[in-house]
Amino acid sequence: MARIQTEKDVSRKEVILKASAKLFLEKGYKAASMRDLAVKVGVEAASLYNHIRSKAELLHDICFNVANVFFEHINAVEASGATPISKLETLLRFHIQQMIDNYEEVFVSDREWRYLADPYLSNFQNQRRSYRKRFAAIIQSGIEQGQINKIDASTAVLVILHAISGIDSWHRSTHKVSGEELTENIVTILVEGLKK
Amino acid sequence: MARIQTEKDVSRKEVILKASAKLFLEKGYKAASMRDLAVKVGVEAASLYNHIRSKAELLHDICFNVANVFFEHINAVEASGATPISKLETLLRFHIQQMIDNYEEVFVSDREWRYLADPYLSNFQNQRRSYRKRFAAIIQSGIEQGQINKIDASTAVLVILHAISGIDSWHRSTHKVSGEELTENIVTILVEGLKK
DNA sequence: CCTACCGATCGGTAGG
DNA sequence: CCTACCGATCGGTAGG
């Protein structure tokens, strides 16, 4: 009995978490109220607190779930024996795919993390910095091996990550493009450049 | 006398507007309170309303001031007889320069416009769409003339604009790079591509 | 430009 | 999971 109760709680929390990601995406964390969320979930606002501790916890879970996914991926990429340019392209494609498959959470994690409270805020910022440094290191070794243009690796990381973070607009736009087309376009622009 | 009064009001409003751009950048529009703003300006919250109509007016002024600057610029670029690739690079450099010189307002306009109220919201979205279409048209004609890689022009615009919108992070980062270096790096990445 | 204050809304709790 | 409600804070106004 106790076990079934627990499973129910977990799945109910996941429903709330998913709904909160959608809501935070639509309205922004600060503008989204727990009453808005309650309407989405189909309960009264007070009832949400049987499943979650606070509004802050929802944002926390979204941000750190996303961070974990990207960390696990870059761990695997670093461990692979691929060339720097191939590692770069793998990271690029993974970011785009995450944005397509999971864009509510990825978008919220990217845009709303600043509303995390300490110590989670500092923790998240550190993880973010660490991820970007490792990404930049891959680019840097590509430059040193002559596979990548001589550019500032940290600037390249910022350009890449921000370029990709913008693609959610496409989901809402009327100009529909398939995920594959979208991916190939972005990879071409960033890897090959605009100029022919 | 009346004239001096008016001039004073205008300059006072500009001080408030500049302070609000900084505040909205730091905290986000929704999280920023008029009491926060009052502290920054050095008056009581109620006193702000002698110079402005509402919090919404501040966001409105920031967003449309920025939009006007970019519209005037793209008008001039279109009117020039330059080649598509040269027009593209001019737009690129202008966006980067605006981000460097005027980043509080540009950033707020880019990230917080969704909190505009109708009819300004629809108006802003229309202007945004129109700007991007004109930007895309320049890229498209570059593709047709064989100067630019065969990519989806609208995707390219999104990639470019989002890539540039990320560079404000540099202002706060310890990794200091001069504006010129930054500009050349970004232009190289986007125009020439990452791959050598 | 300030004091004093308003109605609305917020995140969250008590108690059942 | 709901009703009832709390203290805090919000944007903004009245009146001087």
CSV table of C-alpha atoms (C1' of nucleotides) in Angstrom, one decimal:
chain,number,residue,atom,x,y,z
A,1,MET,CA,0.0,0.0,0.0
A,2,ALA,CA,2.7,2.4,1.0
A,3,ARG,CA,4.5,1.5,-2.1
A,4,ILE,CA,1.6,2.3,-4.4
A,5,GLN,CA,1.1,5.6,-2.6
A,6,THR,CA,4.8,6.5,-3.2
A,7,GLU,CA,4.5,5.7,-6.9
A,8,LYS,CA,1.4,7.7,-7.2
A,9,ASP,CA,3.2,10.7,-5.6
A,10,VAL,CA,6.1,10.4,-7.9
A,11,SER,CA,4.0,10.3,-11.0
A,12,ARG,CA,1.8,13.2,-9.8
A,13,LYS,CA,4.9,15.2,-9.1
A,14,GLU,CA,6.1,14.5,-12.7
A,15,VAL,CA,2.8,15.8,-14.1
A,16,ILE,CA,3.2,19.0,-12.0
A,17,LEU,CA,6.8,19.4,-13.1
A,18,LYS,CA,6.0,19.0,-16.8
A,19,ALA,CA,3.1,21.5,-16.4
A,20,SER,CA,5.3,24.0,-14.6
A,21,ALA,CA,7.9,23.8,-17.4
A,22,LYS,CA,5.3,24.6,-19.9
A,23,LEU,CA,4.0,27.4,-17.7
A,24,PHE,CA,7.4,28.9,-17.0
A,25,LEU,CA,8.1,28.8,-20.7
A,26,GLU,CA,4.9,30.7,-21.6
A,27,LYS,CA,4.9,33.3,-18.8
A,28,GLY,CA,8.4,33.3,-17.3
A,29,TYR,CA,9.1,32.1,-13.8
A,30,LYS,CA,8.2,35.3,-11.9
A,31,ALA,CA,5.1,36.0,-13.8
A,32,ALA,CA,3.8,32.4,-13.5
A,33,SER,CA,1.6,32.0,-10.4
A,34,MET,CA,0.9,28.8,-8.5
A,35,ARG,CA,-2.8,29.5,-9.2
A,36,ASP,CA,-2.0,29.4,-12.9
A,37,LEU,CA,-0.2,26.1,-12.4
A,38,ALA,CA,-3.1,24.7,-10.4
A,39,VAL,CA,-5.5,25.4,-13.3
A,40,LYS,CA,-3.2,23.6,-15.7
A,41,VAL,CA,-2.9,20.6,-13.4
A,42,GLY,CA,-6.7,20.7,-12.6
A,43,VAL,CA,-6.6,21.1,-8.8
A,44,GLU,CA,-6.7,24.0,-6.3
A,45,ALA,CA,-3.5,25.8,-5.7
A,46,ALA,CA,-3.2,24.6,-2.1
A,47,SER,CA,-3.3,21.0,-3.3
A,48,LEU,CA,-0.1,21.3,-5.2
A,49,TYR,CA,1.8,21.4,-1.9
A,50,ASN,CA,0.9,17.8,-1.2
A,51,HIS,CA,3.3,16.9,-4.0
A,52,ILE,CA,5.9,19.7,-4.0
A,53,ARG,CA,7.7,21.7,-1.4
A,54,SER,CA,7.7,25.1,-3.1
A,55,LYS,CA,7.6,27.0,-6.4
A,56,ALA,CA,11.4,27.3,-6.2
A,57,GLU,CA,11.7,23.5,-6.0
A,58,LEU,CA,10.0,23.2,-9.5
A,59,LEU,CA,12.5,25.6,-11.1
A,60,HIS,CA,15.3,23.8,-9.3
A,61,ASP,CA,14.3,20.4,-10.6
A,62,ILE,CA,13.9,21.6,-14.1
A,63,CYS,CA,17.3,23.3,-14.2
A,64,PHE,CA,19.3,20.5,-12.6
A,65,ASN,CA,17.6,17.8,-14.6
A,66,VAL,CA,18.6,19.5,-17.8
A,67,ALA,CA,22.1,20.2,-16.5
A,68,ASN,CA,22.5,16.5,-15.7
A,69,VAL,CA,21.5,15.4,-19.2
A,70,PHE,CA,24.1,17.7,-20.8
A,71,PHE,CA,26.8,16.7,-18.3
A,72,GLU,CA,26.3,13.0,-19.0
A,73,HIS,CA,26.5,13.7,-22.7
A,74,ILE,CA,29.7,15.7,-22.6
A,75,ASN,CA,31.3,13.0,-20.4
A,76,ALA,CA,30.6,10.5,-23.1
A,77,VAL,CA,31.9,12.8,-25.8
A,78,GLU,CA,35.1,13.5,-24.0
A,79,ALA,CA,35.6,9.8,-23.4
A,80,SER,CA,35.1,8.9,-27.1
A,81,GLY,CA,38.3,8.8,-29.2
A,82,ALA,CA,36.8,11.1,-31.9
A,83,THR,CA,38.6,14.1,-33.4
A,84,PRO,CA,37.9,17.6,-32.0
A,85,ILE,CA,35.8,18.6,-35.0
A,86,SER,CA,33.8,15.4,-34.8
A,87,LYS,CA,33.3,16.0,-31.0
A,88,LEU,CA,32.1,19.5,-31.7
A,89,GLU,CA,29.6,18.4,-34.2
A,90,THR,CA,28.3,15.7,-31.8
A,91,LEU,CA,27.8,18.3,-29.1
A,92,LEU,CA,26.1,20.6,-31.6
A,93,ARG,CA,23.7,18.0,-32.8
A,94,PHE,CA,22.9,16.9,-29.3
A,95,HIS,CA,22.1,20.5,-28.2
A,96,ILE,CA,19.8,20.9,-31.2
A,97,GLN,CA,18.1,17.6,-30.7
A,98,GLN,CA,17.5,18.4,-27.0
A,99,MET,CA,16.0,21.7,-28.0
A,100,ILE,CA,13.6,20.0,-30.4
A,101,ASP,CA,12.7,17.0,-28.2
A,102,ASN,CA,12.6,18.6,-24.8
A,103,TYR,CA,12.4,22.3,-25.4
A,104,GLU,CA,10.2,23.4,-22.5
A,105,GLU,CA,12.7,22.2,-20.0
A,106,VAL,CA,15.8,23.2,-21.9
A,107,PHE,CA,14.4,26.7,-22.6
A,108,VAL,CA,13.3,27.3,-19.0
A,109,SER,CA,16.7,26.0,-17.7
A,110,ASP,CA,18.4,28.4,-20.1
A,111,ARG,CA,16.3,31.5,-19.5
A,112,GLU,CA,15.0,31.3,-16.0
A,113,TRP,CA,17.9,29.8,-14.0
A,114,ARG,CA,18.7,33.3,-12.6
A,115,TYR,CA,15.6,33.0,-10.4
A,116,LEU,CA,17.1,30.0,-8.5
A,117,ALA,CA,17.9,30.8,-4.9
A,118,ASP,CA,21.3,30.3,-3.3
A,119,PRO,CA,23.0,27.9,-2.7
A,120,TYR,CA,21.4,26.4,-5.9
A,121,LEU,CA,22.1,29.5,-7.9
A,122,SER,CA,25.8,29.4,-7.3
A,123,ASN,CA,25.9,25.7,-7.8
A,124,PHE,CA,24.1,26.0,-11.2
A,125,GLN,CA,26.4,28.9,-12.3
A,126,ASN,CA,29.4,26.8,-11.5
A,127,GLN,CA,28.1,23.8,-13.4
A,128,ARG,CA,27.4,26.1,-16.3
A,129,ARG,CA,30.8,27.6,-16.3
A,130,SER,CA,32.4,24.1,-16.0
A,131,TYR,CA,30.4,22.8,-19.0
A,132,ARG,CA,31.4,25.8,-21.2
A,133,LYS,CA,35.0,25.4,-20.3
A,134,ARG,CA,35.0,21.8,-21.3
A,135,PHE,CA,33.2,22.7,-24.5
A,136,ALA,CA,35.7,25.4,-25.2
A,137,ALA,CA,38.6,23.0,-24.5
A,138,ILE,CA,37.4,20.7,-27.3
A,139,ILE,CA,37.2,23.7,-29.7
A,140,GLN,CA,40.7,24.8,-28.5
A,141,SER,CA,42.2,21.4,-29.3
A,142,GLY,CA,40.6,21.5,-32.7
A,143,ILE,CA,42.2,24.8,-33.3
A,144,GLU,CA,45.6,23.5,-32.2
A,145,GLN,CA,45.2,20.5,-34.5
A,146,GLY,CA,44.4,22.8,-37.4
A,147,GLN,CA,40.9,21.5,-37.9
A,148,ILE,CA,39.1,24.6,-36.6
A,149,ASN,CA,39.5,28.2,-37.6
A,150,LYS,CA,41.7,30.4,-35.3
A,151,ILE,CA,39.0,32.0,-33.2
A,152,ASP,CA,38.6,32.6,-29.5
A,153,ALA,CA,37.2,29.3,-28.2
A,154,SER,CA,35.1,30.8,-25.4
A,155,THR,CA,33.5,33.2,-27.8
A,156,ALA,CA,32.7,30.3,-30.1
A,157,VAL,CA,31.0,28.4,-27.3
A,158,LEU,CA,28.8,31.4,-26.5
A,159,VAL,CA,27.9,31.9,-30.1
A,160,ILE,CA,27.1,28.3,-30.5
A,161,LEU,CA,25.0,27.9,-27.4
A,162,HIS,CA,23.0,31.1,-27.9
A,163,ALA,CA,22.5,30.4,-31.6
A,164,ILE,CA,20.9,27.0,-30.7
A,165,SER,CA,18.9,28.4,-27.8
A,166,GLY,CA,17.0,30.5,-30.3
A,167,ILE,CA,15.5,27.7,-32.3
A,168,ASP,CA,12.5,27.2,-30.1
A,169,SER,CA,10.9,30.1,-31.9
A,170,TRP,CA,10.5,27.7,-34.8
A,171,HIS,CA,8.1,25.5,-32.9
A,172,ARG,CA,5.7,28.3,-32.6
A,173,SER,CA,6.3,29.8,-36.0
A,174,THR,CA,4.1,29.0,-39.0
A,175,HIS,CA,7.2,28.4,-41.1
A,176,LYS,CA,7.4,24.7,-40.3
A,177,VAL,CA,10.6,22.9,-41.0
A,178,SER,CA,11.4,19.3,-40.1
A,179,GLY,CA,13.8,18.6,-37.3
A,180,GLU,CA,16.3,17.1,-39.7
A,181,GLU,CA,16.2,20.0,-42.1
A,182,LEU,CA,16.6,22.4,-39.1
A,183,THR,CA,19.5,20.5,-37.7
A,184,GLU,CA,21.4,20.4,-41.1
A,185,ASN,CA,20.8,24.1,-41.6
A,186,ILE,CA,22.2,25.1,-38.3
A,187,VAL,CA,25.1,22.7,-38.5
A,188,THR,CA,26.0,24.1,-41.9
A,189,ILE,CA,25.7,27.7,-40.8
A,190,LEU,CA,28.0,27.2,-37.8
A,191,VAL,CA,30.4,24.7,-39.2
A,192,GLU,CA,30.7,25.8,-42.8
A,193,GLY,CA,29.8,29.5,-42.3
A,194,LEU,CA,27.5,31.7,-44.2
A,195,LYS,CA,29.8,32.6,-47.0
A,196,LYS,CA,30.3,30.3,-49.9
B,1,MET,CA,9.6,79.1,-17.2
B,2,ALA,CA,7.3,76.5,-18.6
B,3,ARG,CA,10.0,75.5,-21.1
B,4,ILE,CA,12.6,74.9,-18.4
B,5,GLN,CA,10.1,72.8,-16.5
B,6,THR,CA,9.6,70.6,-19.5
B,7,GLU,CA,13.3,70.1,-20.2
B,8,LYS,CA,13.8,69.1,-16.6
B,9,ASP,CA,11.0,66.6,-16.9
B,10,VAL,CA,12.4,65.1,-20.0
B,11,SER,CA,15.9,64.7,-18.5
B,12,ARG,CA,14.5,63.3,-15.3
B,13,LYS,CA,12.5,60.8,-17.3
B,14,GLU,CA,15.6,59.8,-19.2
B,15,VAL,CA,17.4,59.1,-16.0
B,16,ILE,CA,14.5,56.9,-14.8
B,17,LEU,CA,14.5,55.1,-18.2
B,18,LYS,CA,18.2,54.4,-18.1
B,19,ALA,CA,17.9,53.1,-14.5
B,20,SER,CA,14.9,50.9,-15.4
B,21,ALA,CA,16.8,49.3,-18.3
B,22,LYS,CA,19.6,48.4,-15.9
B,23,LEU,CA,17.2,47.1,-13.3
B,24,PHE,CA,15.1,45.1,-15.8
B,25,LEU,CA,18.4,43.6,-17.1
B,26,GLU,CA,19.5,42.6,-13.6
B,27,LYS,CA,16.2,41.3,-12.2
B,28,GLY,CA,13.9,40.8,-15.2
B,29,TYR,CA,10.8,43.0,-15.8
B,30,LYS,CA,8.4,41.1,-13.6
B,31,ALA,CA,10.8,40.6,-10.7
B,32,ALA,CA,11.8,44.3,-10.7
B,33,SER,CA,9.7,46.4,-8.5
B,34,MET,CA,9.0,50.2,-8.6
B,35,ARG,CA,10.5,50.3,-5.1
B,36,ASP,CA,13.7,48.8,-6.4
B,37,LEU,CA,13.7,51.4,-9.2
B,38,ALA,CA,13.0,54.3,-6.8
B,39,VAL,CA,16.1,53.3,-4.7
B,40,LYS,CA,18.2,53.3,-7.9
B,41,VAL,CA,16.9,56.8,-8.8
B,42,GLY,CA,17.2,58.1,-5.3
B,43,VAL,CA,13.5,59.0,-4.6
B,44,GLU,CA,10.4,57.4,-3.1
B,45,ALA,CA,8.5,55.0,-5.3
B,46,ALA,CA,5.5,57.3,-5.5
B,47,SER,CA,7.6,60.2,-6.8
B,48,LEU,CA,8.5,58.3,-10.0
B,49,TYR,CA,4.9,58.8,-11.1
B,50,ASN,CA,5.5,62.5,-11.5
B,51,HIS,CA,7.7,61.6,-14.5
B,52,ILE,CA,6.3,58.4,-15.9
B,53,ARG,CA,2.8,57.0,-16.4
B,54,SER,CA,3.4,53.4,-15.4
B,55,LYS,CA,5.9,50.6,-15.1
B,56,ALA,CA,4.6,49.3,-18.5
B,57,GLU,CA,5.5,52.6,-20.1
B,58,LEU,CA,9.2,52.1,-19.2
B,59,LEU,CA,9.3,48.7,-20.9
B,60,HIS,CA,7.4,50.1,-23.8
B,61,ASP,CA,9.9,53.0,-24.3
B,62,ILE,CA,12.9,50.7,-24.0
B,63,CYS,CA,11.6,48.2,-26.5
B,64,PHE,CA,10.4,50.7,-29.2
B,65,ASN,CA,13.5,52.9,-28.9
B,66,VAL,CA,15.6,49.9,-29.7
B,67,ALA,CA,13.4,48.7,-32.5
B,68,ASN,CA,13.6,52.2,-34.1
B,69,VAL,CA,17.4,52.2,-34.1
B,70,PHE,CA,17.5,48.8,-35.9
B,71,PHE,CA,14.8,49.8,-38.4
B,72,GLU,CA,16.6,53.0,-39.3
B,73,HIS,CA,19.7,51.0,-39.8
B,74,ILE,CA,18.2,48.4,-42.0
B,75,ASN,CA,16.5,51.1,-44.1
B,76,ALA,CA,20.0,52.6,-44.8
B,77,VAL,CA,21.5,49.2,-45.5
B,78,GLU,CA,18.8,48.3,-48.0
B,79,ALA,CA,19.1,51.7,-49.7
B,80,SER,CA,22.9,51.2,-50.1
B,81,GLY,CA,24.0,49.6,-53.4
B,82,ALA,CA,26.2,47.0,-51.6
B,83,THR,CA,26.3,43.3,-52.4
B,84,PRO,CA,24.2,41.0,-50.3
B,85,ILE,CA,27.2,39.5,-48.4
B,86,SER,CA,28.4,43.0,-47.7
B,87,LYS,CA,25.0,44.1,-46.5
B,88,LEU,CA,24.9,41.0,-44.2
B,89,GLU,CA,28.2,41.9,-42.7
B,90,THR,CA,27.1,45.4,-42.1
B,91,LEU,CA,24.0,44.2,-40.3
B,92,LEU,CA,26.1,41.8,-38.3
B,93,ARG,CA,28.6,44.4,-37.2
B,94,PHE,CA,25.8,46.8,-36.3
B,95,HIS,CA,24.1,44.3,-34.1
B,96,ILE,CA,27.3,43.5,-32.3
B,97,GLN,CA,28.2,47.1,-31.8
B,98,GLN,CA,24.7,47.9,-30.4
B,99,MET,CA,25.1,45.0,-28.0
B,100,ILE,CA,28.4,46.4,-26.9
B,101,ASP,CA,27.5,50.1,-26.7
B,102,ASN,CA,23.9,49.9,-25.5
B,103,TYR,CA,23.5,46.5,-24.1
B,104,GLU,CA,21.1,47.2,-21.2
B,105,GLU,CA,18.4,48.4,-23.6
B,106,VAL,CA,19.1,46.0,-26.3
B,107,PHE,CA,19.1,43.0,-24.0
B,108,VAL,CA,15.9,44.1,-22.2
B,109,SER,CA,14.2,44.7,-25.6
B,110,ASP,CA,15.3,41.3,-26.7
B,111,ARG,CA,14.4,39.3,-23.5
B,112,GLU,CA,11.6,41.2,-21.9
B,113,TRP,CA,9.4,42.3,-24.7
B,114,ARG,CA,6.9,39.6,-24.0
B,115,TYR,CA,5.7,41.5,-21.0
B,116,LEU,CA,4.4,44.3,-23.1
B,117,ALA,CA,0.7,44.7,-23.0
B,118,ASP,CA,-1.5,44.8,-26.1
B,119,PRO,CA,-1.8,46.6,-28.4
B,120,TYR,CA,2.0,47.3,-28.0
B,121,LEU,CA,2.8,43.6,-27.8
B,122,SER,CA,1.2,42.8,-31.2
B,123,ASN,CA,2.8,45.9,-32.7
B,124,PHE,CA,6.2,44.9,-31.4
B,125,GLN,CA,5.8,41.3,-32.6
B,126,ASN,CA,4.9,42.6,-36.1
B,127,GLN,CA,7.9,44.9,-36.2
B,128,ARG,CA,10.1,42.1,-35.1
B,129,ARG,CA,8.7,39.8,-37.8
B,130,SER,CA,9.1,42.5,-40.4
B,131,TYR,CA,12.7,43.1,-39.5
B,132,ARG,CA,13.6,39.4,-39.7
B,133,LYS,CA,11.9,39.1,-43.0
B,134,ARG,CA,13.9,41.9,-44.5
B,135,PHE,CA,17.1,40.5,-43.0
B,136,ALA,CA,16.2,37.1,-44.4
B,137,ALA,CA,15.5,38.7,-47.9
B,138,ILE,CA,19.1,40.0,-47.9
B,139,ILE,CA,20.5,36.6,-47.1
B,140,GLN,CA,18.2,35.0,-49.7
B,141,SER,CA,19.4,37.3,-52.5
B,142,GLY,CA,23.0,36.4,-51.4
B,143,ILE,CA,22.2,32.8,-51.9
B,144,GLU,CA,20.7,33.4,-55.3
B,145,GLN,CA,23.7,35.3,-56.4
B,146,GLY,CA,25.9,32.5,-55.2
B,147,GLN,CA,27.7,34.5,-52.5
B,148,ILE,CA,26.1,32.7,-49.6
B,149,ASN,CA,25.8,29.0,-48.8
B,150,LYS,CA,22.6,27.3,-49.6
B,151,ILE,CA,20.8,27.4,-46.3
B,152,ASP,CA,17.3,28.3,-45.1
B,153,ALA,CA,17.5,32.1,-44.9
B,154,SER,CA,15.0,32.4,-42.0
B,155,THR,CA,17.0,29.9,-39.9
B,156,ALA,CA,20.1,31.8,-40.6
B,157,VAL,CA,18.5,35.0,-39.3
B,158,LEU,CA,17.5,33.3,-36.1
B,159,VAL,CA,21.0,31.8,-35.6
B,160,ILE,CA,22.6,35.1,-36.2
B,161,LEU,CA,20.4,37.2,-34.0
B,162,HIS,CA,20.5,34.7,-31.1
B,163,ALA,CA,24.2,34.2,-31.4
B,164,ILE,CA,24.8,37.9,-31.1
B,165,SER,CA,22.2,38.4,-28.3
B,166,GLY,CA,24.4,36.2,-26.1
B,167,ILE,CA,27.5,38.4,-26.1
B,168,ASP,CA,26.4,40.5,-23.2
B,169,SER,CA,27.6,37.7,-20.9
B,170,TRP,CA,31.1,38.9,-21.8
B,171,HIS,CA,30.6,42.2,-20.1
B,172,ARG,CA,30.1,40.5,-16.8
B,173,SER,CA,32.7,37.8,-17.4
B,174,THR,CA,36.3,38.0,-16.1
B,175,HIS,CA,37.5,36.9,-19.5
B,176,LYS,CA,37.9,40.4,-20.9
B,177,VAL,CA,38.1,40.8,-24.6
B,178,SER,CA,38.1,44.2,-26.5
B,179,GLY,CA,35.1,45.1,-28.5
B,180,GLU,CA,37.1,44.8,-31.8
B,181,GLU,CA,38.5,41.4,-31.0
B,182,LEU,CA,35.0,40.2,-30.0
B,183,THR,CA,33.5,41.6,-33.2
B,184,GLU,CA,36.1,40.0,-35.4
B,185,ASN,CA,35.7,36.6,-33.7
B,186,ILE,CA,31.9,36.6,-34.1
B,187,VAL,CA,32.0,37.7,-37.7
B,188,THR,CA,34.6,35.1,-38.5
B,189,ILE,CA,32.6,32.3,-36.8
B,190,LEU,CA,29.4,33.2,-38.5
B,191,VAL,CA,30.7,34.2,-41.9
B,192,GLU,CA,33.6,31.8,-42.4
B,193,GLY,CA,32.4,29.0,-40.1
B,194,LEU,CA,34.1,27.1,-37.4
B,195,LYS,CA,35.8,24.5,-39.7
B,196,LYS,CA,39.0,25.4,-41.4
C,1,DC,C1',9.0,65.1,-4.1
C,2,DC,C1',6.9,62.9,0.3
C,3,DT,C1',3.6,60.5,3.7
C,4,DA,C1',0.0,57.6,3.9
C,5,DC,C1',-2.5,54.3,2.0
C,6,DC,C1',-5.6,51.3,-1.4
C,7,DG,C1',-7.1,46.9,-3.6
C,8,DA,C1',-5.1,43.0,-5.8
C,9,DT,C1',-2.3,39.3,-5.9
C,10,DC,C1',1.3,36.5,-4.4
C,11,DG,C1',3.5,31.9,-2.1
C,12,DG,C1',2.3,29.2,1.3
C,13,DT,C1',-0.2,27.0,5.8
C,14,DA,C1',-3.8,25.1,9.0
C,15,DG,C1',-7.2,22.0,9.5
C,16,DG,C1',-10.1,18.8,8.0
D,1,DC,C1',-7.6,17.2,-2.3
D,2,DC,C1',-10.5,21.3,-0.6
D,3,DT,C1',-12.0,25.6,2.1
D,4,DA,C1',-10.5,29.3,4.4
D,5,DC,C1',-7.1,32.3,5.3
D,6,DC,C1',-2.3,34.5,6.5
D,7,DG,C1',1.4,38.1,6.0
D,8,DA,C1',4.1,40.2,2.4
D,9,DT,C1',4.5,42.7,-1.5
D,10,DC,C1',3.0,44.6,-5.6
D,11,DG,C1',1.6,48.9,-8.9
D,12,DG,C1',-0.4,52.9,-8.3
D,13,DT,C1',-3.3,57.1,-6.2
D,14,DA,C1',-4.7,61.1,-3.0
D,15,DG,C1',-3.5,64.9,-1.1
D,16,DG,C1',-0.3,68.1,0.2
